[in-house]
Amino acid sequence: MPKTCALCKKSRAILKRPKTGQQICKECFFYVFETEVHNTITESKLFQPGDRVAIGASGGKDSTVLAYVMKTLNERYNYGLNLFLLSIDEGITGYRDDSLETVKRNQEQYDMPLKILSYDELYGWTMDAIVAEVGRKNNCTFCGVFRRQALDRGAAMLNVDHIVTGHNADDIAETVLMNIMRGDIARLGRCTLICTQGEDTIRRSKPFKYTYEKEIVMYAYFKKLDYFSTECIYSPDAYRGHARTFLKGLEAARPSAIIDIIHSGEAFEVSEEVKATQKLQQTCKRCGYMSSNELCKACTLLEGLERGMASSGITERARKRLEAEGPAPDSLRTIPFFKPPSGNPTVTIEVPS
Amino acid sequence: MSACGNPATETDVLMERRPKFDKSRDCVKCKTNRGNIVIRHAVYCKECFTPLVSFKFRRSLEPFVNELPQGPRRKALKASGDLLLAFSGGLGSTVLLDLAYQAYFANRHEEDRTENQQGGKDHPRNAPIWPKGSICYVEICSAFPGMKDRTEKIRTAIASYGSLDFIPLRLEDAFDNSWWESVGGRPSPSDLEVDLSNEEIFISFFSKETIVDPVTSLRTFLSNLPTHTAISRAVPTLVRILLLYTARSTGSSHLLLGTSLTSLSVSLISAISQGAGFTVREEAQEEWASLDVPSPTRKSVRVIRPLRDIGMKECAILCWWRNLNVIGKEKIPGGKEDIANLTKDFIVGLEKDYPSTVSTIARTCGKLIPKAGSARKCILCEQPVQQGIQDWKSRTSIRTLDAAETTSDVIEHSRFISPYLCYACHTTFTSRSSRGSMQSGTTSVRLPVWTGQHLMDAQWEGTNGDGGHEQKNEVWEKRRAKEEDMKNIIGDFLLGDTST
Ligand code: SF4
Ligand SMILES: [Zn+2]
Ligand SMILES: [Zn+2]
C-alpha cells in the first residue's frame, strides 16, 4: 500500500526526507525546503528591502539551487531585493569554461544581471599560469585566497551590500568539527554565524546554513535544475578531509547529526578571556583589503609569484629568503587598491537581453 | 567550502603531521636515560614516567578538593565529605582506582589514625583528605540479552583495595522506586510514562499501577528508543544519575570518574555530534546539585575526571608497568549505527596519526562557554536546558504543517514533556535513523524513577510561539537535468516511482 505524505496527509509520499526521515510528497518537500530557508533569512533579519545582493555563483549545485530559491523567495515574500549573480573565473581551461556556461544560462533563466570577474584581470595570473609556476601542490591555497578577495572586489564593483554563498549545513557542521580538532578557536566562534562582516567589507551570509547537501541535490532533481558537477582538473588527490568522512558516517547513523552539530556550535561561544588574546584586523598597506598582517594574504602570494618565489607565501623559510633579497621593487605588479561599495556601481554589468 | 567544493582551499584546513618525537631519543625529564615511551611527541624513560602520571593526576584533582578554590596561599587539602570512585572495569577506571588508592588511602590503618590523633589530630598532615572512600560499580547486563553479570568478578578484582567500601548497583535501579527512596529521593505519587511513538510530541501521563518490575521497565525503555545512538547515550545517562545520587546519599563531596584524555575527547565530540554543545563544560567537570530536595548532609557533588590529561596509551603503559589487571568494559551493541562508537573509532584512529589531536580537542572545548542562559534542568539527565530549543527545532526542521501541532516552549497543560528535556535528550527520543524505525511498538514507556518528581517540580515560564505558515503557489519553468548523477546521490531516499 502506498504511504501517504506525513506532512499534508493527502498526497502519496514519494521520498524520504534526508533531514528528518519523514516520508513526504514532492510538493511538501518543496514547501519545507523553501520555508526553512525563508525562516533562516527572516529569523536573522538578513536583508532590508532595497538591498543589493550578489549570489556567489559557481555553476555548482549549491549556488545554482541558491539562485533559484533566492529568486523564488524574493518574489513570494516580497523581500524587495535586487539580485545579482557574481562569478569568479579562475582561469582553468576546460573546467571553469564549462561551469561558467551554466552560470550564463542561469543569468538568462533567472533574469539576473551577471558579473564575471577573472583572476587574470584582478591579479594578472590565471590558475593555469599559477599551476605552471607552483606545480600541483599548493595551487588550492592560491586559489582559495584569491577567490575570497575576488568575491569581495566583485561585490564592490557591483556595489552590492551583501554576498550570499551556497555553504550548506554539511559544510558548516564539518567546519565546526574541523575547528575543534585543529584548536582554531577564532574560526570556531565565527563558523556558525549566518552572517559575517569585516570592518569595511561586504556582508556575507549563508542562507543554506541549515540545508542538507542531500536535499539540495534532491531539490535540483525534482525542480529539474541543471548544474555543473565536474571536478576541477587541479583538485588534489586527498580531496576530502578526515572530518568529512566522519561526518558522513554520523549522518548515516543518525541523519539529524548534521543539524545537531550546528546546534551545538551555536550553543557555545568563546569565553571572554580567550577572546581578549585574539589578533586585531587591519587593512593591507598595499591593496587596502582587510588583513591580520601588514600585507594581506593575496598580496603576499602575488608578490611571491611576481618575484619568481611562489613558495614565499606558503612557508616561513621561503618568506625569509624573499625578504633577504630586499624590499619589493617599485615596478612590482600589485592588486588595484580596494574600494568598499561607494554608492554607485563602478562597472557596467551584463544585463540579460 | 569554496565555490569549487574543495575543502583544501580553506588554506589551513588540513592538519599537519609532526615528526613522531622532538629532538632526541633521550628522556626529556632526566635527560640521561634512554626513553621508553613517546607521549605526544615527547620522550620519557620508565623511571620518570610514573611520577609524571601521578603529577598529572594530582594536578587535575587537588585544586578542586577544598570546597573553596585555593587562594594564593596553599592551604591543607581537606574535602568537605567522603569520596566516591566510579568503577567500570575499563582501563581508565582501573588506573584511576590505583592512583587514588595509592595517593589517599594506602598506608592508612586504624592504629595509625588513633596514634596520629594523640599526636595532634589538628595537624593537617595527619587528617585524611577524605575520611572514607567507596567504589561504585553499575552492572548493565540486564539491559542487553546475552551479557554476563560481572559484579562478582569486579568484587574480587578490587578486593585488594580493602579499605574502600564496595557499592554494587544495577542499571535497572533507575526504574526501581526502592532504590530511589534508598538514596533519599522523594517518591512521586505516580510514575511518569510517555508515548514515544508520536513523531513530534510526547504526551505524558501518570499511571497509577506501579508494579512493573524494574528490569522490564528498563528493557521497554531502551527498546523503544529510535536509534542505536539513542541507546548508547541513554545507558551512560542512567549510570551517571545513579552515581550522582549514590554520591549524595553516601555523603561524598567528590565523585571521581576514570575518563582519560582520549575518552574525554571522544565524549566531547560525541556530545557535540548529538547536539549537546550547550553542556560541553559539564562534559569535563561539573558541580552537580540534585533537582530533588537537597539532602540534609550534602548539597552538591563535584564530579572530577583526574585522568583528563592522561591519554589512553599512557594508561595502558601504567597498567602494564604496575601489573594492574584490566577486566574490560562491556560494549553496548550498536556498531556503525552508533555515534558514540563511530566517534571512538575516529578519535582513536586520529590519535595514532596525529597524537596531539586529543589534547587539542579537550583544550579547545575547555575555552567554550554556553552562549545563552539556561531555562531549567533536564528532567532526565539533570543537565542545563538551553532556552528556545523547541522553536529552533521547528524552524530549522519543519516536521508538521499544522501550526497548532507545533511544539513550543509554551506549555498550557502538562501534555508534553519536550520543554523539560535538554536538546540532546529530546533528540535521543525523537530523532530517527534513515533505515526506518527500530522501535518495538509499545506505546507507553515508563521513564526513570526520578523524572516523575522532577517534572512535577519543574517550573515553567511562558513565551509565545508561532507556527503559521502560509503556502502560496509558485510557478516555475522546468529544465533538463542530469538525472542519473543526482539519483546516485539521493537514490536511497526516493520511494518507488518518482516520475513527475
Ligand atoms: S580545486 Fe581547483 S578550483 Fe578548487 S581551489 Fe583548487 S584549483 Fe581552485
Ligand atoms: Zn505532502
Ligand atoms: Zn537531558
Short mmCIF file of N, CA, C and O and ligand atoms in Angstrom, two decimals, chain A residues 90 92 95 127 139-140 143-144 147 232 234-236, chain B residues 2 4 6 9, ligand 1:
data_model
loop_
_atom_site.label_atom_id
_atom_site.label_comp_id
_atom_site.label_asym_id
_atom_site.label_seq_id
_atom_site.Cartn_x
_atom_site.Cartn_y
_atom_site.Cartn_z
N GLU A 90 38.45 31.55 -12.48
CA GLU A 90 39.81 31.28 -12.01
C GLU A 90 40.79 31.14 -13.16
O GLU A 90 41.99 31.18 -12.96
N ILE A 92 40.76 28.34 -15.46
CA ILE A 92 41.14 26.93 -15.55
C ILE A 92 40.52 26.39 -16.83
O ILE A 92 39.30 26.23 -16.92
N TYR A 95 37.57 23.63 -17.34
CA TYR A 95 36.75 23.41 -16.14
C TYR A 95 35.85 24.60 -15.91
O TYR A 95 34.63 24.54 -16.00
N MET A 127 44.71 30.60 -13.06
CA MET A 127 45.11 29.41 -12.31
C MET A 127 46.01 28.53 -13.17
O MET A 127 46.94 27.92 -12.66
N ASN A 139 48.50 24.76 -5.12
CA ASN A 139 47.67 25.57 -6.01
C ASN A 139 46.35 26.00 -5.37
O ASN A 139 45.89 27.11 -5.57
N CYS A 140 45.78 25.12 -4.52
CA CYS A 140 44.49 25.46 -3.93
C CYS A 140 44.60 26.55 -2.86
O CYS A 140 43.63 27.27 -2.61
N CYS A 143 44.42 29.59 -4.92
CA CYS A 143 43.08 29.71 -5.48
C CYS A 143 42.08 30.18 -4.43
O CYS A 143 41.26 31.07 -4.67
N GLY A 144 42.16 29.59 -3.22
CA GLY A 144 41.22 29.93 -2.16
C GLY A 144 41.36 31.37 -1.70
O GLY A 144 40.37 32.08 -1.54
N ARG A 147 40.20 33.69 -4.45
CA ARG A 147 38.76 33.68 -4.69
C ARG A 147 38.03 34.55 -3.67
O ARG A 147 37.14 35.32 -4.00
N CYS A 232 37.38 20.07 -10.54
CA CYS A 232 38.48 20.86 -11.09
C CYS A 232 39.64 19.94 -11.44
O CYS A 232 39.96 19.01 -10.70
N TYR A 234 42.65 20.58 -11.32
CA TYR A 234 43.79 20.77 -10.40
C TYR A 234 43.48 20.35 -8.98
O TYR A 234 44.22 20.63 -8.05
N SER A 235 42.34 19.71 -8.81
CA SER A 235 41.96 19.31 -7.46
C SER A 235 42.92 18.25 -6.93
O SER A 235 43.27 17.31 -7.63
N PRO A 236 43.40 18.43 -5.70
CA PRO A 236 44.37 17.47 -5.16
C PRO A 236 43.72 16.12 -4.91
O PRO A 236 42.51 16.02 -4.78
N SER B 2 34.75 26.16 -0.50
CA SER B 2 34.79 27.19 -1.53
C SER B 2 33.79 26.86 -2.63
O SER B 2 33.16 25.82 -2.63
N CYS B 4 34.38 25.92 -5.48
CA CYS B 4 34.72 24.74 -6.27
C CYS B 4 34.44 23.46 -5.51
O CYS B 4 34.58 22.37 -6.02
N ASN B 6 36.09 22.36 -2.98
CA ASN B 6 37.29 21.73 -2.46
C ASN B 6 37.64 22.28 -1.09
O ASN B 6 37.99 23.43 -0.95
N THR B 9 40.81 24.42 -0.03
CA THR B 9 41.05 25.83 -0.32
C THR B 9 40.98 26.69 0.92
O THR B 9 41.48 27.80 0.93
S1 SF4 C 1 40.27 22.50 -6.71
FE1 SF4 C 1 40.60 23.86 -8.47
S2 SF4 C 1 39.02 25.45 -8.30
FE2 SF4 C 1 39.16 24.41 -6.31
S3 SF4 C 1 40.60 25.60 -5.16
FE3 SF4 C 1 41.80 24.01 -6.10
S4 SF4 C 1 42.49 24.89 -8.02
FE4 SF4 C 1 40.85 26.21 -7.27
#
